[in-house]
CSV table of C-alpha atoms in Angstrom, one decimal:
chain,number,residue,atom,x,y,z
S,24,MET,CA,89.5,109.7,95.5
S,25,ASP,CA,92.5,111.8,94.4
S,26,LYS,CA,94.7,113.6,97.3
S,27,SER,CA,97.7,114.5,95.7
S,28,TRP,CA,96.2,118.0,96.6
S,29,LEU,CA,97.0,118.0,99.7
S,30,PRO,CA,99.6,119.3,101.9
S,31,SER,CA,102.7,116.9,102.3
S,32,LYS,CA,102.2,114.1,106.0
S,33,LYS,CA,105.3,115.7,107.1
S,34,LEU,CA,104.5,119.4,106.9
S,35,VAL,CA,101.1,117.9,108.9
S,36,LEU,CA,103.2,116.0,111.4
S,37,SER,CA,105.5,119.0,111.7
S,38,PHE,CA,103.2,121.4,112.3
S,39,SER,CA,100.3,119.3,114.2
S,40,THR,CA,103.6,118.4,116.6
S,41,LEU,CA,104.4,122.4,117.0
S,42,ALA,CA,100.7,123.0,118.4
S,43,ILE,CA,100.2,120.0,120.7
S,44,LEU,CA,103.5,120.8,121.6
S,45,LEU,CA,102.5,125.0,122.7
S,46,LEU,CA,98.8,124.6,123.2
S,47,GLY,CA,97.6,121.8,125.9
S,48,SER,CA,99.0,118.2,125.6
S,49,VAL,CA,100.3,117.3,128.4
S,50,ALA,CA,100.7,114.3,127.8
S,51,VAL,CA,102.4,114.2,124.5
S,52,SER,CA,104.5,117.6,125.7
S,53,GLU,CA,105.7,115.9,128.4
S,54,LEU,CA,106.7,112.7,125.6
S,55,PHE,CA,108.0,114.0,123.4
S,56,ASN,CA,110.2,116.5,125.9
S,57,LYS,CA,110.9,113.9,128.3
S,58,GLN,CA,111.6,110.7,126.6
S,59,ASN,CA,113.0,112.9,123.5
S,60,VAL,CA,110.3,111.5,120.8
S,61,TYR,CA,110.8,113.2,117.3
S,62,LEU,CA,112.4,116.3,119.7
S,63,GLY,CA,115.5,114.5,120.3
S,64,GLU,CA,118.9,115.7,120.8
S,65,ASN,CA,120.5,113.6,118.2
S,66,ASN,CA,119.1,114.3,114.8
S,67,SER,CA,115.2,114.4,115.8
S,68,VAL,CA,113.4,118.1,115.6
S,69,LYS,CA,113.9,120.6,117.8
S,70,VAL,CA,110.8,122.6,119.3
S,71,ALA,CA,112.5,125.6,117.9
S,72,GLU,CA,112.6,124.2,114.5
S,73,LEU,CA,109.5,123.2,114.5
S,74,ARG,CA,108.7,127.4,114.8
S,75,GLY,CA,111.3,127.9,112.6
S,76,SER,CA,108.9,126.0,109.9
S,77,PHE,CA,105.9,128.3,110.3
S,78,SER,CA,108.3,130.9,110.8
S,79,GLU,CA,108.6,133.7,108.0
S,80,LYS,CA,112.5,132.4,106.4
S,81,ASP,CA,112.3,132.2,102.7
S,82,THR,CA,114.8,129.9,101.8
S,83,ASP,CA,115.4,131.1,97.8
S,84,GLY,CA,114.2,134.5,97.9
S,85,ASP,CA,111.4,133.8,96.1
S,86,GLY,CA,108.6,135.3,98.6
S,87,LEU,CA,107.4,132.4,99.6
S,88,MET,CA,108.4,131.2,102.8
S,89,ASP,CA,110.1,127.6,103.5
S,90,TRP,CA,106.3,126.2,104.5
S,91,GLU,CA,104.7,128.1,101.6
S,92,GLU,CA,106.3,126.2,99.5
S,93,SER,CA,105.5,123.1,101.1
S,94,LEU,CA,102.3,124.2,100.0
S,95,TRP,CA,102.8,124.4,96.7
S,96,LYS,CA,105.3,121.6,96.3
S,97,THR,CA,107.5,123.0,94.9
S,98,ASP,CA,111.3,123.2,95.7
S,99,ILE,CA,112.9,125.6,99.0
S,100,ASN,CA,116.4,125.6,96.9
S,101,ASN,CA,114.8,127.0,93.4
S,102,THR,CA,113.1,130.2,92.2
S,103,ASP,CA,111.3,129.2,89.8
S,104,THR,CA,111.0,125.3,90.7
S,105,ASP,CA,109.2,123.9,87.1
S,106,GLY,CA,111.7,127.1,85.0
S,107,ASP,CA,109.8,128.3,83.1
S,108,GLY,CA,111.4,132.1,83.8
S,109,THR,CA,108.8,133.4,87.0
S,110,ASN,CA,109.6,132.8,90.2
S,111,ASP,CA,107.4,130.8,92.5
S,112,GLY,CA,105.9,133.6,94.6
S,113,ASP,CA,105.4,135.2,91.2
S,114,GLU,CA,103.7,132.7,89.8
S,115,ILE,CA,101.3,132.3,93.2
S,116,LEU,CA,100.3,135.9,92.8
S,117,GLN,CA,99.5,135.5,89.0
S,118,LYS,CA,97.3,132.8,90.2
S,119,ARG,CA,99.8,130.4,87.6
S,120,ASN,CA,101.1,126.9,89.1
S,121,PRO,CA,104.7,126.9,90.1
S,122,VAL,CA,105.0,123.5,89.0
S,123,VAL,CA,104.1,123.5,85.6
S,124,ALA,CA,105.7,124.9,83.6
S,125,GLY,CA,104.4,127.8,81.6
S,126,PRO,CA,102.7,129.1,79.9
S,127,ASP,CA,99.4,126.9,80.1
S,128,ASP,CA,100.2,126.4,83.5
S,129,LEU,CA,97.0,128.9,85.0
S,130,LEU,CA,95.8,127.4,88.5
S,131,LYS,CA,92.4,126.0,87.5
S,132,GLY,CA,89.8,128.7,89.3
S,133,GLU,CA,88.0,125.5,91.8
S,134,ILE,CA,91.4,125.8,93.2
S,135,LEU,CA,91.3,128.8,94.3
S,136,SER,CA,87.7,128.4,95.6
S,137,ASP,CA,87.2,127.1,99.4
S,138,ASP,CA,83.2,126.8,98.0
S,139,ASN,CA,83.8,123.3,95.9
S,140,PHE,CA,87.7,122.0,95.1
S,141,PHE,CA,87.5,120.7,99.3
S,142,LYS,CA,84.2,119.5,99.3
S,143,TYR,CA,83.7,115.1,99.7
S,144,THR,CA,80.0,113.4,99.7
S,145,ASP,CA,82.9,110.8,101.4
S,146,GLU,CA,84.0,113.2,103.9
S,147,GLU,CA,84.5,109.6,106.1
S,148,ASN,CA,87.0,108.2,104.2
S,149,LEU,CA,89.1,111.4,105.5
S,150,THR,CA,91.5,110.3,107.5
S,151,GLU,CA,92.8,113.0,110.4
S,152,THR,CA,94.9,114.2,108.8
S,153,ASP,CA,93.6,114.4,105.5
S,154,LYS,CA,91.5,117.0,107.2
S,155,LEU,CA,93.2,119.1,109.3
S,156,SER,CA,95.8,119.6,105.8
S,157,ARG,CA,92.2,120.6,103.9
S,158,ASP,CA,91.6,122.8,106.4
S,159,LEU,CA,95.3,124.5,106.7
S,160,LEU,CA,95.2,124.6,103.1
S,161,VAL,CA,91.6,125.7,102.8
S,162,GLY,CA,92.4,128.8,104.6
S,163,TYR,CA,96.0,130.0,103.4
S,164,LEU,CA,95.0,129.7,99.5
S,165,SER,CA,91.2,131.5,100.7
S,166,MET,CA,93.2,133.9,102.7
S,167,LYS,CA,96.1,134.5,100.0
S,168,LYS,CA,93.6,135.2,97.2
S,169,ASN,CA,91.2,137.8,99.0
S,170,GLY,CA,95.1,139.5,99.5
S,171,SER,CA,94.1,139.0,104.5
S,172,PHE,CA,97.0,136.6,104.9
S,173,GLU,CA,99.3,138.6,106.7
S,174,GLU,CA,97.3,140.3,108.2
S,175,ASN,CA,95.3,137.3,109.6
S,176,LYS,CA,98.7,134.3,109.9
S,177,THR,CA,98.8,133.8,113.7
S,178,GLN,CA,95.1,133.4,113.8
S,179,PHE,CA,95.1,131.3,111.0
S,180,ILE,CA,98.1,128.7,112.7
S,181,GLN,CA,96.5,129.6,116.4
S,182,SER,CA,93.4,128.3,115.0
S,183,LEU,CA,94.0,125.0,113.6
S,184,SER,CA,96.4,124.1,116.5
S,185,GLN,CA,93.4,124.2,118.9
S,186,ASP,CA,92.1,121.9,116.7
S,187,VAL,CA,94.5,119.9,116.7
S,188,THR,CA,94.8,119.7,120.5
S,189,GLU,CA,90.1,118.7,120.5
S,190,ILE,CA,91.6,116.3,118.0
S,191,SER,CA,93.7,114.9,120.3
S,192,LYS,CA,91.1,114.8,122.7
S,193,GLU,CA,88.9,112.7,121.8
S,194,LYS,CA,88.0,109.0,122.2
S,195,SER,CA,85.6,106.9,119.9
S,196,GLY,CA,85.0,103.5,121.6
S,197,LYS,CA,83.0,102.0,123.6
S,198,PHE,CA,82.2,102.9,127.0
S,199,TYR,CA,81.8,99.6,129.2
S,200,THR,CA,79.7,99.4,132.1
S,201,SER,CA,78.1,97.5,134.4
S,202,THR,CA,76.3,95.6,131.3
S,203,ASP,CA,79.0,94.7,130.0
S,204,ILE,CA,80.4,92.0,133.5
S,205,ASN,CA,79.9,89.5,134.8
S,206,ILE,CA,78.7,90.1,137.9
S,207,ILE,CA,78.9,87.9,141.3
S,208,ASP,CA,76.4,89.6,143.2
S,209,ASN,CA,77.3,88.0,146.1
S,210,ASN,CA,81.0,88.7,148.1
S,211,LYS,CA,82.2,85.8,149.7
S,212,LYS,CA,85.9,85.7,150.3
S,213,SER,CA,86.9,83.0,148.0
S,214,ASP,CA,85.2,84.7,145.5
S,215,ILE,CA,87.5,87.9,146.2
S,216,GLU,CA,90.1,85.4,146.2
S,217,THR,CA,89.6,83.6,142.5
S,218,TYR,CA,89.0,87.6,141.2
S,219,LYS,CA,92.0,87.7,142.7
S,220,LYS,CA,94.1,84.8,141.4
S,221,ASN,CA,92.1,85.1,138.0
S,222,PHE,CA,92.8,89.5,137.6
S,223,ILE,CA,96.8,88.2,138.8
S,224,GLY,CA,97.2,86.1,136.3
S,225,ILE,CA,95.2,88.5,133.6
S,226,MET,CA,98.3,91.1,134.1
S,227,MET,CA,100.7,88.6,134.6
S,228,PHE,CA,100.7,89.2,130.0
S,229,SER,CA,101.2,92.8,130.3
S,230,ASN,CA,104.3,93.9,128.5
S,231,ASP,CA,105.9,96.6,129.6
S,232,PRO,CA,104.2,100.2,128.4
S,233,SER,CA,107.4,101.9,127.8
S,234,GLN,CA,108.6,99.4,125.0
S,235,ASP,CA,105.2,101.1,123.1
S,236,ILE,CA,106.5,104.3,123.5
S,237,SER,CA,110.6,103.0,122.8
S,238,ILE,CA,108.8,101.7,119.5
S,239,PHE,CA,106.7,104.9,118.9
S,240,ARG,CA,109.6,107.0,118.9
S,241,ASP,CA,112.1,105.4,116.8
S,242,ALA,CA,109.6,105.6,113.8
S,243,LEU,CA,109.1,108.9,113.1
S,244,GLN,CA,112.7,109.7,114.2
S,245,ASN,CA,113.3,107.0,111.8
S,246,GLU,CA,110.4,107.6,109.2
S,247,SER,CA,110.2,103.3,109.6
S,248,SER,CA,106.4,101.8,109.0
S,249,LYS,CA,108.5,99.0,109.8
S,250,GLU,CA,109.7,100.3,112.9
S,251,ILE,CA,105.4,101.0,113.4
S,252,SER,CA,104.1,98.0,113.0
S,253,LYS,CA,106.0,96.6,115.6
S,254,LEU,CA,103.5,97.2,117.8
S,255,ASP,CA,101.0,94.9,116.2
S,256,SER,CA,101.7,92.0,118.5
S,257,SER,CA,101.5,94.6,121.0
S,258,ILE,CA,97.7,95.5,120.1
S,259,SER,CA,97.1,91.3,120.0
S,260,LEU,CA,98.3,91.3,123.2
S,261,TYR,CA,95.7,94.1,124.6
S,262,GLU,CA,92.9,92.5,122.9
S,263,TYR,CA,93.3,88.9,124.6
S,264,MET,CA,93.5,91.0,127.7
S,265,MET,CA,90.7,92.6,127.2
S,266,GLU,CA,89.1,89.7,126.2
S,267,LYS,CA,90.3,87.9,129.5
S,268,LEU,CA,88.9,90.9,131.6
S,269,LEU,CA,85.6,91.2,130.0
S,270,ASP,CA,85.0,87.0,130.4
S,271,ILE,CA,86.0,86.6,134.3
S,272,LYS,CA,83.4,87.0,137.1
S,273,VAL,CA,83.8,90.4,139.3
S,274,PRO,CA,82.3,89.9,142.7
S,275,SER,CA,79.5,93.1,142.6
S,276,SER,CA,81.9,94.8,146.2
S,277,LEU,CA,84.6,95.5,142.5
S,278,LEU,CA,82.6,96.0,140.2
S,279,GLN,CA,83.6,100.3,140.0
S,280,SER,CA,87.5,99.3,140.2
S,281,HIS,CA,87.3,96.6,136.9
S,282,LEU,CA,85.1,98.8,134.9
S,283,ILE,CA,87.7,101.3,135.2
S,284,ILE,CA,90.4,98.8,134.3
S,285,VAL,CA,88.3,97.7,131.8
S,286,ASN,CA,88.1,101.2,130.3
S,287,SER,CA,91.3,102.3,129.9
S,288,PHE,CA,92.3,98.7,128.3
S,289,ASP,CA,90.0,99.5,125.6
S,290,ASP,CA,91.2,103.2,125.6
S,291,MET,CA,94.6,102.1,125.6
S,292,ILE,CA,94.0,99.2,122.6
S,293,GLU,CA,92.4,103.0,120.4
S,294,GLY,CA,95.5,104.3,121.6
S,295,THR,CA,98.4,102.1,120.9
S,296,LYS,CA,95.8,101.3,117.5
S,297,LYS,CA,95.9,105.0,116.6
S,298,MET,CA,99.7,104.8,117.0
S,299,ARG,CA,100.3,102.0,114.6
S,300,ASN,CA,98.6,103.8,111.7
S,301,VAL,CA,100.9,108.1,112.8
S,302,MET,CA,102.3,106.7,108.8
S,303,ILE,CA,99.1,107.3,107.0
S,304,ASP,CA,97.4,109.6,109.7
S,305,PRO,CA,99.7,112.3,111.6
S,306,ILE,CA,97.4,114.3,113.4
S,307,GLY,CA,95.3,110.2,114.2
S,308,GLY,CA,98.5,108.7,115.8
S,309,LEU,CA,99.6,111.4,118.0
S,310,SER,CA,96.4,111.6,119.2
S,311,GLY,CA,96.8,108.0,119.9
S,312,ILE,CA,99.7,108.6,121.6
S,313,ASN,CA,98.1,111.2,123.7
S,314,LEU,CA,95.3,109.0,125.0
S,315,ARG,CA,97.3,106.0,125.2
S,316,ILE,CA,99.5,107.6,127.8
S,317,ALA,CA,96.2,109.0,129.1
S,318,SER,CA,95.1,105.6,129.0
S,319,GLU,CA,97.9,104.2,131.5
S,320,GLU,CA,96.8,106.6,134.3
S,321,VAL,CA,92.7,105.8,134.5
S,322,PHE,CA,94.8,102.5,134.9
S,323,LEU,CA,96.5,103.6,137.6
S,324,VAL,CA,93.4,104.9,139.0
S,325,GLY,CA,91.5,101.7,139.2
S,326,LEU,CA,94.5,99.7,140.2
S,327,ASN,CA,95.5,101.4,143.3
S,328,LYS,CA,90.6,101.4,144.1
S,329,LEU,CA,91.1,96.8,144.0
S,330,ASN,CA,94.1,97.0,145.7
S,331,ASP,CA,93.3,99.2,149.3
S,332,ILE,CA,89.2,97.2,148.3
S,333,LEU,CA,91.4,93.5,148.3
S,334,GLU,CA,93.9,94.4,151.1
S,335,LYS,CA,91.0,95.2,153.3
């Protein structure tokens, strides 16, 4: 499947980061602002600069805003990217391809249609980033075609921003119930003590969660696939701990607390896996960090409930 027409992942990542920061992902917002992830004080992109990425700025004065040039993959510092004597903005107005030199540079009719070119029979093979990229480009081209882009630009971007925040709330993993747990019907003190010992033994394997956040931050800042691959060891560790949590015998009085912890671990695994793929699927990666942070908060809720019972 040819995805060469899609906007660059860097543009979509910038757009999605801005959308999440501005429109309601509290976990990601706090992460990015307090821990300087991607929006750090040194060489990272700041919120104001991200806003600027979708502003009226037209660096080369060719009639295309800089972020539009990213969609068309034209040069923001060159008024005539393909060197055919017509500036990029005029070529778009003439329905010509600004990156193909004329005279045979007319845009294919299907590229200007949101009914044919962007329909896939293998929709399931598109990442969340591909889908948002497609929606971004389809909406943009459709409004450009009917001349309504300037009038509806703000509403269009807000709509896509809402899509980003909804994606960041999605969870696709399994929800574990009592049927997945090895339950002991009685609640003898010896059984509870055995559970406590086994549970502590499992938790002893855990790492510092902030390490994963730091890896994610550094990978984004440096656009490093090598850095993000360091999450593989964390994923393996969490899967091992999850296996043990599902294997131990759980007294019925501790079942609900244990289930909260088990489901939080499942979310942690899913979130970390999405983070791992941020270079391939930036939107999924951002939703992963949101799920990851939320899972840690749920884990603490379950742990506190468990402690309350064990301390009685």
